[in-house]
Amino acid sequence: MSFSLHGIGVSGGIAIGYAHLTSNARVEVPQYMLDRKYIKDELARFDEAILATRTELETLRNHIPANAPAELSAFLDMHLMFLGDSMIAEVPKRLIRETQCNAEWALAQQMEALVARFEEIDDAYLRSRQEDVVQVVQRVLKALTGHPSHLPLDVDFDSERVLVAHELSPADMIVFKNVHFAAFITDLGGTTSHTAILARSMAMPSVMALHNAHGLIRDHDLLIVDGRDGVVIVNPDESVLAEYRLRQNQWRIDTDKLKRLKTSKSSTLDGVPIELMANIELLDDVDAVKAAGAHGIGLFRSEFLFLNRNDLPTEDEQYASYKAVAEALDGKPVTIRTLDLGADKQAPWGHTMADNPALGLRAIRLCLAEPGLFHTQLRAILRASRHGQVRMLIPMLASFVELQQTLQRIQAAKASLRKDGLKFDDDILIGGMIEVPAAALTAGFFAEQLDFLSIGTNDLIQYTLAIDRADDSVAHLYDPLHPAVLNLIQHTIRAGAKAGKPVSVCGEMAGDPLLTRLLLGLGLRIFSMHPASLLQVKQQVLKAQVGETTPIALKLLKNTDPDRTALLLNRLNG
Ligand code: PEP
Ligand code: MG
């Protein structure tokens, strides 16, 4: 039966392929009593599940993508070690024998007992290891209940597969970076969730916030994924398939044509130069930055070095990554953002998830609360600063006290490097992200104290409109064109201009070609975006006349009528 599903298109393009369902929901655990004569079979079933899980983990370890963090292997080793421990591999068998319960129930009981023991440990890091126990047990439970395992790295993907998931975390996406599939779709997630941002950076068609795709689609269903319009067509008929194959070809031709713009000068028709920078998550993204002809890196989300691992990257390890990016950019600017963990980017060793993590100990707040962690990163960035044009960017500043404390910490890191006789660029530029309305409204102060500002519109919209950017149930309310948002952007750009400090936008708005002229009209001259959309934005820049965009952009600042918004935007882009 053919049917279509509508969600939010988070990354453009059209993919046609067969569904591959993955599950990361916690497994329902059945409970029943066994007749004594079946105990032996139940014990054998348990042993088989342990063996299957061992094979699965070993296969995963042997198929780690080349660009995945090196620690992924250590992480899998640790899971293998837990799996082999008698606490998981033997004690449940004793429970099966003694209480005649089924294997799943025995294992779940033992997991609860282990978690309770971990809870009593004082050391936060060791306490957090309970997550690993839970993950290993989940795998065994999936093997027992016949569910497919979470990350399908052991599946031989070809370009004809579409990943269908209930939810994917940013950490999952990093692991997928080297696993080829045509598209992915999820039930949960919003357009500027970090998972969506990663999908865009991988230039992979994707649709999120489909609510129940995972429940409705079956393995091997044929899917058309239209990542621009946010549509998924399940088991299309021949005529629909033919139509989408044509559209897919056209999309490929258009993408190829764009490549010609790589070397053209980036300025508007009326001669205003515009800087187009790139956002990256990992060192490997540098190739895409070069292929797009970016002016430099406007945002290096350094926290991705900290995900998918159970320990912290050392100063030397971080230094090596930052240095490699700085050298690869060959003198072009590289803006390294200090750690922005929290909310939807959780490291396994991190603090326990707050009730409201987006408003909790996130980004600079986390760094100021963990001085050792911050100091290590600051030293690593500073040390890398002598290998290129490195800049430092501080995420989620809201208060002046935070800014003062941060600047003091940077001074302290510099002093410690001097003491150790290590070189760095003493004049390194320090910038602040404007992503909290309080910071936007007081942008003048931040502009005076800092060397540059970068507007993180993803969070600025989230915090201005009180819309959780990762929550699919409110994703339709996430509105970059809300006049409150546009006014905060314009106010920040003006504050920067008044203080003589450059201002960029590095949120997803900067990479949306439909918003390029609007941002130009608001006075923006520096855009930073995932490299996959840079040439599309450049195409818009080349066709734009700043003189014409400004009056329409100013009208949008005052407009609250959605129909008129659409009309004005059409006029801007017309
Ligand atoms: C933003 O908030 O707009 C931003 C660029 O930062 P991130 O998406 O990583 O939160
Ligand atoms: Mg942000």
PDB file of C-alpha atoms in Angstrom, residues 434 437 440-441 455-467 477-493 505 509 515 518-519 522 556-557 559:
ATOM      1  CA  ILE A 434      25.006  35.787  20.891  1.00  0.00           C
ATOM      2  CA  PRO A 437      18.049  37.113  24.126  1.00  0.00           C
ATOM      3  CA  ALA A 440      21.404  40.121  22.103  1.00  0.00           C
ATOM      4  CA  LEU A 441      19.699  42.965  23.952  1.00  0.00           C
ATOM      5  CA  ILE A 455      24.959  35.106  16.328  1.00  0.00           C
ATOM      6  CA  GLY A 456      23.843  31.553  17.048  1.00  0.00           C
ATOM      7  CA  THR A 457      20.362  31.806  15.625  1.00  0.00           C
ATOM      8  CA  ASN A 458      19.514  28.179  16.429  1.00  0.00           C
ATOM      9  CA  ASP A 459      19.625  28.848  20.122  1.00  0.00           C
ATOM     10  CA  LEU A 460      18.584  32.472  19.825  1.00  0.00           C
ATOM     11  CA  ILE A 461      15.295  31.337  18.267  1.00  0.00           C
ATOM     12  CA  GLN A 462      14.919  28.529  20.813  1.00  0.00           C
ATOM     13  CA  TYR A 463      15.360  30.890  23.752  1.00  0.00           C
ATOM     14  CA  THR A 464      13.444  33.831  22.290  1.00  0.00           C
ATOM     15  CA  LEU A 465      10.375  31.844  21.294  1.00  0.00           C
ATOM     16  CA  ALA A 466      10.644  29.284  24.120  1.00  0.00           C
ATOM     17  CA  ILE A 467      10.682  26.425  21.588  1.00  0.00           C
ATOM     18  CA  LEU A 477       6.449  26.831  15.917  1.00  0.00           C
ATOM     19  CA  TYR A 478      10.180  27.325  15.419  1.00  0.00           C
ATOM     20  CA  ASP A 479      10.136  30.512  13.370  1.00  0.00           C
ATOM     21  CA  PRO A 480      13.280  32.334  12.183  1.00  0.00           C
ATOM     22  CA  LEU A 481      11.070  35.050  10.676  1.00  0.00           C
ATOM     23  CA  HIS A 482       9.400  36.018  13.920  1.00  0.00           C
ATOM     24  CA  PRO A 483       9.889  39.792  14.196  1.00  0.00           C
ATOM     25  CA  ALA A 484      11.274  39.353  17.739  1.00  0.00           C
ATOM     26  CA  VAL A 485      14.048  37.178  16.338  1.00  0.00           C
ATOM     27  CA  LEU A 486      14.763  39.496  13.413  1.00  0.00           C
ATOM     28  CA  ASN A 487      14.906  42.518  15.713  1.00  0.00           C
ATOM     29  CA  LEU A 488      17.405  40.798  18.006  1.00  0.00           C
ATOM     30  CA  ILE A 489      19.566  39.910  15.002  1.00  0.00           C
ATOM     31  CA  GLN A 490      19.463  43.422  13.636  1.00  0.00           C
ATOM     32  CA  HIS A 491      20.143  44.919  17.052  1.00  0.00           C
ATOM     33  CA  THR A 492      23.230  42.719  17.450  1.00  0.00           C
ATOM     34  CA  ILE A 493      24.545  43.568  13.973  1.00  0.00           C
ATOM     35  CA  VAL A 505      25.636  34.572  11.885  1.00  0.00           C
ATOM     36  CA  MET A 509      19.699  30.722   9.145  1.00  0.00           C
ATOM     37  CA  LEU A 515      17.083  33.889   4.033  1.00  0.00           C
ATOM     38  CA  LEU A 518      16.920  39.041   4.299  1.00  0.00           C
ATOM     39  CA  LEU A 519      20.116  38.797   6.366  1.00  0.00           C
ATOM     40  CA  LEU A 522      19.542  43.424   8.054  1.00  0.00           C
ATOM     41  CA  LEU A 556       9.763  42.329   7.890  1.00  0.00           C
ATOM     42  CA  LEU A 557      11.051  43.592  11.224  1.00  0.00           C
ATOM     43  CA  ASN A 559       5.442  42.604  10.391  1.00  0.00           C
TER      44      ASN A 559
END
